[in-house]
Coordinates of C-alpha atoms and ligand atoms in Angstrom, one line a residue:
M15 CA 25.2 45.6 68.3
S16 CA 21.9 47.0 68.6
G17 CA 20.1 43.2 69.6
S18 CA 20.8 42.3 73.5
V19 CA 22.5 39.2 72.3
R20 CA 26.4 38.7 71.6
P21 CA 27.6 36.3 69.1
V22 CA 30.1 34.1 71.7
A23 CA 34.0 33.9 71.6
D24 CA 34.0 30.4 69.8
P25 CA 34.4 28.8 66.7
A26 CA 32.0 25.2 67.4
A27 CA 29.5 28.1 68.5
F28 CA 30.4 29.7 64.5
K29 CA 26.6 29.1 62.9
D30 CA 25.0 30.3 66.1
N31 CA 26.4 32.9 66.1
A32 CA 25.5 34.0 62.3
R33 CA 22.0 33.2 62.7
I34 CA 22.2 36.0 65.9
V35 CA 24.5 38.6 63.3
L36 CA 22.2 38.1 60.3
A37 CA 18.7 38.5 62.7
D38 CA 20.0 42.5 63.0
P39 CA 19.5 44.0 60.6
V40 CA 21.6 46.8 61.7
L41 CA 24.4 44.8 61.6
R42 CA 23.9 43.9 58.6
R43 CA 23.8 47.4 57.7
S44 CA 27.1 48.5 58.8
F45 CA 29.0 45.3 57.2
R46 CA 27.4 45.8 53.3
G47 CA 28.4 49.7 53.7
A48 CA 31.6 49.0 55.1
M49 CA 32.9 46.3 52.4
D50 CA 31.3 47.9 50.2
F51 CA 33.8 51.1 51.2
L52 CA 36.9 48.6 51.5
M53 CA 36.2 47.4 48.0
D54 CA 35.9 50.6 45.9
K55 CA 38.5 51.9 47.6
R56 CA 40.6 48.8 47.2
A57 CA 40.5 49.2 43.5
A58 CA 40.5 53.0 43.2
Q59 CA 43.9 52.5 44.3
F60 CA 44.4 49.4 41.5
P61 CA 42.8 50.8 38.3
D62 CA 45.6 49.1 36.1
A63 CA 44.8 44.7 36.5
A64 CA 48.1 44.3 34.6
G65 CA 49.8 46.4 37.6
F66 CA 48.1 45.3 40.1
A67 CA 49.5 41.5 38.8
R68 CA 52.5 42.2 38.6
L69 CA 53.1 43.7 42.1
R70 CA 51.3 40.7 43.8
R71 CA 54.4 38.4 41.4
L72 CA 56.5 40.8 43.1
G73 CA 55.1 40.6 47.2
E74 CA 54.3 36.5 46.5
T75 CA 57.9 36.4 45.2
V76 CA 59.4 38.0 47.7
R77 CA 57.1 36.3 50.7
Q78 CA 57.5 32.7 49.1
H79 CA 61.4 33.3 49.0
A80 CA 61.2 34.8 53.1
L81 CA 59.1 31.5 54.0
A82 CA 61.9 29.5 52.0
H83 CA 64.5 30.6 54.4
L84 CA 62.4 30.8 57.0
P85 CA 64.9 29.1 59.7
D86 CA 68.4 30.4 58.3
L87 CA 66.3 34.1 58.1
L88 CA 65.0 33.8 61.8
E89 CA 68.4 33.2 63.1
R90 CA 69.7 35.9 61.2
L91 CA 67.6 38.9 62.5
E92 CA 68.3 37.3 66.0
A93 CA 71.5 37.6 65.7
N94 CA 71.2 40.9 64.7
L95 CA 68.3 42.4 66.5
T96 CA 71.3 41.0 69.3
A97 CA 72.8 43.1 67.9
N98 CA 71.1 45.5 67.7
G99 CA 70.9 45.6 71.4
I100 CA 67.0 44.2 71.1
H101 CA 66.2 41.3 73.5
V102 CA 64.9 38.5 71.8
H103 CA 61.9 36.2 73.1
W104 CA 61.0 33.2 71.5
A105 CA 57.4 31.8 72.1
E106 CA 55.4 28.2 71.4
N107 CA 52.5 29.5 72.4
A108 CA 50.7 32.0 74.2
E109 CA 51.0 31.1 77.7
D110 CA 55.0 30.9 76.8
A111 CA 54.1 35.1 75.6
N112 CA 52.3 36.0 78.1
R113 CA 54.5 34.5 80.6
I114 CA 57.6 37.1 79.0
F115 CA 55.2 39.8 79.2
L116 CA 54.8 39.2 82.8
S117 CA 58.0 38.7 83.4
I118 CA 59.2 42.4 81.7
A119 CA 56.4 44.1 83.3
R120 CA 57.3 42.7 87.2
R121 CA 60.9 43.7 86.8
H122 CA 60.1 47.5 85.8
E123 CA 57.5 46.9 88.6
A124 CA 55.1 48.1 86.2
T125 CA 51.3 47.6 86.4
R126 CA 50.1 49.2 83.7
M127 CA 51.0 48.6 79.0
V128 CA 49.1 51.0 76.6
K129 CA 49.3 48.8 73.4
G130 CA 49.3 49.6 69.8
K131 CA 47.3 47.3 67.7
S132 CA 48.1 44.2 67.3
M133 CA 46.1 40.8 66.4
V134 CA 48.5 38.8 68.0
S135 CA 48.1 40.7 71.4
E136 CA 44.7 39.4 71.0
E137 CA 45.3 35.6 69.2
I138 CA 47.3 35.4 73.2
E139 CA 44.2 37.7 75.0
L140 CA 47.3 39.7 75.9
N141 CA 44.7 41.9 78.2
H142 CA 42.7 39.5 80.0
R143 CA 46.7 37.3 81.1
M144 CA 47.6 40.6 81.8
A145 CA 45.0 42.2 83.9
E146 CA 44.5 38.2 85.8
A147 CA 47.9 39.3 86.7
G148 CA 47.2 42.7 87.9
V149 CA 48.8 44.5 84.9
E150 CA 46.3 46.6 83.2
C151 CA 47.3 46.9 79.5
V152 CA 45.1 49.7 77.8
E153 CA 44.5 49.7 74.1
T154 CA 45.1 53.4 72.6
D155 CA 44.3 52.5 68.6
M156 CA 41.6 54.4 68.7
G157 CA 38.7 51.1 67.7
E158 CA 40.8 48.4 69.7
Y159 CA 40.4 51.6 73.3
I160 CA 36.0 51.9 72.2
L161 CA 35.7 47.9 72.4
Q162 CA 38.3 47.6 75.2
L163 CA 35.4 50.2 77.0
D164 CA 32.9 48.3 76.3
D165 CA 34.5 44.8 76.4
D166 CA 34.2 44.4 73.1
R167 CA 35.9 41.6 70.6
P168 CA 37.2 42.6 67.5
S169 CA 35.3 41.9 64.4
H170 CA 38.0 43.4 61.5
I171 CA 41.7 42.8 61.6
I172 CA 42.3 46.5 60.3
M173 CA 38.7 48.0 61.6
P174 CA 38.4 46.5 64.6
A175 CA 35.3 48.0 65.9
I176 CA 33.8 48.0 62.0
H177 CA 30.3 47.3 63.4
K178 CA 29.4 50.2 66.3
T179 CA 27.7 53.0 65.1
K180 CA 29.0 56.2 65.7
E181 CA 25.7 56.0 68.3
D182 CA 27.0 53.5 69.9
V183 CA 30.7 54.8 70.0
A184 CA 28.8 58.3 71.8
R185 CA 27.2 56.2 74.6
I186 CA 29.7 53.9 75.2
F187 CA 31.9 57.6 75.9
A188 CA 29.8 59.1 78.0
D189 CA 29.5 55.9 80.5
R190 CA 33.1 55.3 80.5
I191 CA 35.0 57.9 80.0
D192 CA 34.7 59.9 83.0
G193 CA 33.2 63.6 82.2
A194 CA 33.0 63.2 78.6
P195 CA 29.7 64.4 77.5
Y196 CA 26.9 62.8 75.0
T197 CA 28.1 63.9 71.6
E198 CA 27.4 62.2 68.3
D199 CA 29.6 64.8 66.2
V200 CA 32.3 61.9 64.8
D201 CA 35.6 64.8 65.5
A202 CA 34.3 65.7 68.3
L203 CA 34.6 61.6 69.7
I204 CA 37.9 60.9 68.7
A205 CA 39.5 64.3 69.9
I206 CA 37.3 62.8 73.8
G207 CA 39.7 59.8 72.9
R208 CA 42.6 61.0 72.7
Q209 CA 42.5 63.4 74.9
A210 CA 41.6 60.2 77.6
L211 CA 45.1 58.3 75.2
R212 CA 47.3 61.1 75.7
N213 CA 47.9 61.1 79.6
L214 CA 47.5 57.3 79.2
F215 CA 51.6 57.5 77.5
R216 CA 52.8 60.1 79.5
D217 CA 52.5 57.8 82.4
T218 CA 53.0 54.5 81.9
R219 CA 56.2 52.4 81.8
I220 CA 56.0 50.0 78.5
G221 CA 54.3 50.2 75.4
V222 CA 53.1 47.4 73.4
S223 CA 52.8 46.9 69.8
G224 CA 52.4 44.4 66.7
V225 CA 55.1 44.4 63.6
N226 CA 54.2 44.4 60.1
F227 CA 57.7 43.0 59.3
L228 CA 60.2 42.1 60.4
V229 CA 64.0 42.8 58.7
A230 CA 66.2 39.7 59.3
E231 CA 69.4 41.6 57.1
T232 CA 68.7 45.3 59.3
G233 CA 67.7 43.7 62.7
S234 CA 64.8 45.9 63.0
L235 CA 60.8 46.1 63.1
V236 CA 58.5 47.0 61.0
L237 CA 55.8 48.8 62.2
V238 CA 52.4 50.6 59.8
E239 CA 49.9 52.5 60.8
N240 CA 47.7 55.3 60.5
E241 CA 47.6 56.2 64.4
G242 CA 49.9 58.0 65.1
N243 CA 49.0 55.8 68.7
G244 CA 52.0 53.3 67.5
R245 CA 54.5 55.9 67.4
M246 CA 53.9 57.0 70.6
S247 CA 53.4 53.4 72.0
T248 CA 56.9 52.4 70.6
T249 CA 58.5 55.9 71.5
V250 CA 57.3 56.9 74.8
P251 CA 57.2 54.4 77.4
D252 CA 61.1 53.6 79.1
V253 CA 60.3 49.9 77.7
H254 CA 58.9 48.8 74.8
I255 CA 57.7 45.1 74.3
A256 CA 56.7 44.1 70.5
V257 CA 55.4 40.5 69.5
T258 CA 54.3 39.5 66.7
G259 CA 54.0 35.5 64.8
L260 CA 57.6 34.4 63.5
E261 CA 56.4 34.3 59.7
K262 CA 56.9 38.0 59.6
V263 CA 60.7 38.0 58.9
V264 CA 61.4 39.5 55.1
E265 CA 65.7 39.4 54.2
K266 CA 66.1 42.4 53.1
L267 CA 64.7 46.2 54.3
E268 CA 64.4 46.6 49.7
H269 CA 61.5 43.7 50.2
V270 CA 58.7 45.8 52.7
V271 CA 58.4 48.5 49.7
P272 CA 55.9 46.0 47.3
L273 CA 54.3 44.4 50.2
F274 CA 53.8 47.4 52.0
A275 CA 52.3 48.6 48.7
L276 CA 50.8 45.9 48.7
L277 CA 49.7 46.3 52.3
T278 CA 47.8 49.9 52.4
R279 CA 46.4 49.6 48.9
S280 CA 44.4 45.7 50.0
A281 CA 44.1 47.8 54.1
T282 CA 42.7 50.4 53.7
G283 CA 42.9 52.0 49.1
Q284 CA 45.6 54.6 50.8
A285 CA 49.3 54.6 48.4
V286 CA 50.9 55.4 51.4
T287 CA 49.6 55.4 55.6
T288 CA 50.6 57.6 58.0
Y289 CA 53.2 56.2 59.2
L290 CA 55.9 53.7 59.2
N291 CA 58.2 52.8 61.9
V292 CA 61.4 51.1 61.2
I293 CA 63.0 50.9 64.5
S294 CA 65.7 49.2 65.2
S295 CA 67.6 50.0 68.5
P296 CA 66.9 51.1 71.7
R297 CA 67.7 55.1 72.0
R298 CA 70.9 55.8 71.6
S299 CA 73.6 58.4 74.0
G300 CA 72.2 61.6 72.5
E301 CA 68.9 61.0 71.1
R302 CA 66.4 62.4 72.4
D303 CA 63.7 60.1 72.8
G304 CA 62.8 56.4 72.1
P305 CA 62.0 53.6 74.6
R306 CA 65.8 52.6 76.9
E307 CA 65.2 48.6 76.8
V308 CA 63.4 47.3 73.1
H309 CA 62.1 43.6 73.9
L310 CA 60.8 41.9 70.7
I311 CA 58.4 37.8 71.1
L312 CA 58.7 35.4 68.0
L313 CA 54.9 33.8 68.9
D314 CA 55.2 30.2 67.1
N315 CA 51.5 29.1 68.2
G316 CA 50.6 26.5 65.4
R317 CA 52.9 28.3 62.9
T318 CA 55.6 25.2 63.0
Q319 CA 52.6 23.1 61.9
A320 CA 51.7 25.2 58.5
Y321 CA 55.0 25.5 58.0
R322 CA 55.7 21.8 57.4
D323 CA 52.7 21.0 54.7
E324 CA 53.8 22.0 51.7
R325 CA 50.2 23.2 51.1
F326 CA 49.1 24.9 53.9
R327 CA 52.9 27.0 54.0
A328 CA 51.1 29.7 51.9
T329 CA 49.2 30.8 54.3
L330 CA 52.0 32.0 56.1
Q331 CA 52.3 34.3 52.8
C332 CA 49.2 36.4 54.5
I333 CA 50.5 40.2 55.6
R334 CA 47.6 40.8 57.0
C335 CA 45.6 43.2 55.0
G336 CA 42.5 42.1 55.7
A337 CA 40.6 42.4 51.6
C338 CA 40.0 39.1 51.6
M339 CA 37.1 39.9 54.5
N340 CA 36.2 42.4 52.7
H341 CA 35.7 40.7 49.2
C342 CA 33.5 37.3 50.8
P343 CA 30.3 37.6 50.0
V344 CA 29.8 35.8 53.4
Y345 CA 32.2 37.9 56.4
A346 CA 29.7 40.7 54.5
R347 CA 26.1 39.0 55.3
V348 CA 27.4 37.2 58.6
G349 CA 29.9 39.3 60.1
G350 CA 33.6 39.5 62.1
L351 CA 32.0 38.5 65.9
S352 CA 30.0 35.4 64.0
Y353 CA 33.7 33.4 63.3
G354 CA 34.6 33.3 67.4
T355 CA 38.4 33.5 66.7
T356 CA 40.5 36.4 66.9
Y357 CA 40.7 36.4 62.9
P358 CA 37.6 36.1 60.5
G359 CA 37.0 35.9 57.2
P360 CA 38.7 33.3 54.8
I361 CA 42.6 34.5 56.2
G362 CA 40.7 33.1 59.6
A363 CA 39.4 29.6 58.1
I364 CA 42.3 29.3 56.2
I365 CA 45.1 30.6 59.4
E366 CA 42.8 29.6 62.5
P367 CA 42.5 25.5 62.7
H368 CA 46.6 25.4 62.7
L369 CA 46.1 28.2 65.5
L370 CA 43.7 26.6 67.1
G371 CA 42.5 22.4 65.6
L372 CA 40.4 21.7 63.5
A373 CA 37.8 19.9 66.3
S374 CA 36.3 23.8 67.2
T375 CA 37.1 25.2 63.6
R376 CA 36.6 23.0 61.4
D377 CA 33.0 24.7 60.4
L378 CA 35.3 27.5 59.5
P379 CA 36.7 26.5 56.4
T380 CA 33.1 25.5 54.9
A381 CA 32.0 29.4 55.5
S382 CA 33.0 30.3 51.5
S383 CA 31.2 29.8 48.2
L384 CA 34.6 29.2 46.6
C385 CA 33.6 32.3 44.6
G386 CA 37.2 32.9 44.0
A387 CA 37.5 36.3 45.1
C388 CA 39.3 36.1 48.3
G389 CA 42.4 34.6 46.3
E390 CA 41.5 36.8 43.7
V391 CA 42.2 40.1 45.6
C392 CA 44.6 38.2 48.2
P393 CA 47.8 41.0 47.2
V394 CA 50.4 38.1 48.0
G395 CA 49.0 35.6 45.6
I396 CA 47.7 32.7 48.7
P397 CA 45.7 30.7 46.5
I398 CA 42.7 30.7 49.7
P399 CA 39.6 28.5 48.5
D400 CA 42.1 25.6 47.8
L401 CA 43.1 26.1 50.9
L402 CA 39.5 26.0 52.3
M403 CA 39.3 22.8 50.2
R404 CA 42.6 20.9 51.8
L405 CA 41.2 22.0 55.1
R406 CA 37.7 20.6 54.6
E407 CA 39.0 17.3 52.9
A408 CA 41.5 17.1 56.2
A409 CA 38.1 17.9 58.4
R410 CA 36.5 14.9 57.1
H411 CA 39.3 12.3 56.9
T412 CA 42.2 11.0 58.7
V413 CA 45.3 9.7 57.8
P414 CA 45.8 7.9 55.7
E415 CA 44.1 10.1 53.0
V416 CA 45.4 13.3 54.2
P417 CA 49.6 12.7 54.5
A418 CA 51.5 13.3 57.3
P419 CA 52.2 15.6 59.4
A420 CA 48.7 14.9 60.8
L421 CA 46.8 19.0 61.2
K422 CA 45.2 18.5 65.2
G423 CA 41.9 17.7 64.8
Q424 CA 42.3 16.9 62.1
G425 CA 39.5 14.4 60.7
A426 CA 37.0 15.8 63.5
A427 CA 34.2 16.1 61.2
R428 CA 34.1 12.8 60.4
T429 CA 30.9 10.7 61.3
I430 CA 30.4 7.3 61.5
G431 CA 26.7 7.3 59.6
E432 CA 28.6 9.4 56.7
A433 CA 31.7 7.5 56.4
L434 CA 29.4 4.7 55.5
A435 CA 27.1 6.3 52.9
W436 CA 29.8 7.5 51.1
K437 CA 31.3 4.2 50.9
G438 CA 27.8 2.4 50.0
W439 CA 28.4 5.8 47.6
R440 CA 31.3 3.8 46.0
L441 CA 29.7 1.2 45.8
L442 CA 27.6 1.5 43.6
F443 CA 29.2 3.6 41.5
A444 CA 31.9 0.7 40.7
H445 CA 28.8 -2.0 40.4
G446 CA 26.2 -1.1 37.5
A447 CA 24.2 -4.0 38.4
L448 CA 24.1 -2.7 41.4
Y449 CA 23.6 0.9 41.0
R450 CA 20.8 -0.3 38.1
L451 CA 19.5 -1.6 40.7
F452 CA 19.4 1.1 43.7
A453 CA 17.9 3.7 40.8
W454 CA 15.1 0.9 40.4
I455 CA 13.5 1.0 43.9
A456 CA 15.0 3.8 45.2
P457 CA 12.3 6.5 43.4
R458 CA 9.7 3.8 44.4
L459 CA 10.7 4.3 47.6
R460 CA 10.8 7.5 47.4
G461 CA 7.3 8.2 49.7
L462 CA 9.6 7.8 52.6
T463 CA 12.0 10.2 52.4
P464 CA 11.5 12.6 55.5
R465 CA 10.1 16.1 56.0
T466 CA 13.3 16.7 58.6
Q467 CA 16.5 16.3 56.5
A468 CA 19.2 17.4 59.4
G469 CA 20.4 21.6 58.5
W470 CA 18.7 21.9 54.7
T471 CA 14.9 21.9 56.1
R472 CA 15.7 25.3 58.1
T473 CA 15.2 27.0 55.3
R474 CA 14.7 24.8 52.9
A475 CA 12.3 22.2 51.4
P476 CA 12.8 18.4 52.1
L477 CA 14.5 16.9 49.2
R478 CA 13.0 14.1 47.2
L479 CA 14.1 12.0 44.8
A480 CA 12.6 12.1 41.1
P481 CA 9.7 9.7 40.4
R482 CA 12.0 7.9 37.5
S483 CA 15.2 7.8 36.8
L484 CA 17.0 10.1 34.4
R485 CA 17.8 6.5 32.7
E486 CA 13.9 6.3 32.6
Q487 CA 13.1 8.8 31.1
L488 CA 15.4 9.4 28.2
A489 CA 13.9 5.9 27.5
R490 CA 10.4 7.0 27.4
R491 CA 11.3 10.3 25.4
R492 CA 13.2 8.1 22.6
T493 CA 10.2 5.0 22.3
G494 CA 7.6 8.5 23.1
G495 CA 6.2 7.3 26.4
D496 CA 6.6 11.1 28.4
R497 CA 7.3 13.5 25.8
R498 CA 6.8 15.9 29.4
D499 CA 10.2 14.4 30.5
Ligands
SF4_12 S1 45.1 36.4 53.1 FE1 45.8 37.7 51.3 S2 43.6 38.5 51.5 FE2 43.7 37.3 53.2 S3 44.7 39.0 55.0 FE3 46.3 37.9 54.4 S4 47.0 39.3 52.7 FE4 45.4 39.9 53.1

């Protein structure tokens, strides 16, 4: 960032964070340029709207089928992974997942892990928790590596360092990598980063990765990537630990095909990515490479809460392509860091309330103009605007208005003043005489309108009642008393 103040990692600070970003012209230009670039690349991959609609229906069906059979598929997945020699661990929350990571590291006397890109590892704050326990966790995705060197956070789920300029990266490498010269040549910077990371792969016993899809039928982990660091992290070290959300399961290997096509086109505008890794077992006898031990950690962390509610369940269809972020006019202006969460933008606004509760995330569903672009581009048909509205409703009401199962923090945005105002409003509209009396009195008291009206007047003129009610204006017009009305 060009400014010295950074947005903080707290969704409750969303509005303050957004103000910091909006005041930073370099950051705003970077985001706008990057979003335009990604939108153009995606559009080039879907030139035919009918073709996109067909593929999207297929992807949506695959995801809905998987969610409809989730408990059964997870049981089959565990049985087949275990039969393939992969250890399966269940983690209810971030603490559980980190404990499992640490116990594996301790058993192998490892003090370092190399990690491919994984948003779930960000969700559980793996790097920080491991560092506290004396285990270094080194990012190997180039964007994540840059951020780790600069003690910064991802601002996009596909392109984590999108808020960094090449001058930023040149400075970070020159300051933080031993012997690295200052250069703004992008190829030279990539080569510097690669060389530093390659040495680490060779000397580290544990590799960590995320997972894009889990295949129940074959007991396989599918990993999509472009840089090759995912393959290095999952094949060079002796031990591979994969971590992902339990919603990532699909029934059959053939179900991955449409999801893969939708993911790569929607995320980076590529027909295919450079690497598609399918991992179905540890190294078998006679094989020359691959880890000797593979673990999968399946994380819940609020996902079953979303699953229990039929409408919120659609949130779990997400394949983390980032297209909703790229097309969101709010995200393009305030950037990913403003949200203060692991998942920013529209997907963050609908998933984070389930992960963190509504008390801290209640502003996120309001960070949308409801233009509908996110829902239109979502490759698996998640009705994002509807979910945003439902979360707004849940933030303001307590049960029974929004029926059980209650969302953690439901009703957190409800204030007594606002509740009374809406009650009064309902009363007025339900009683004609009362409404007419109010409509007669209110314009006559307009001189008492406060000049400061909470957040509204920070950037706008105060709201004032018209001098005459609409009814009075119409009456005057009918009698020819006031032609200007
Ligand atoms: S909600 Fe849809 S568009 Fe957004 S990241 Fe998930 S799959 Fe992609």
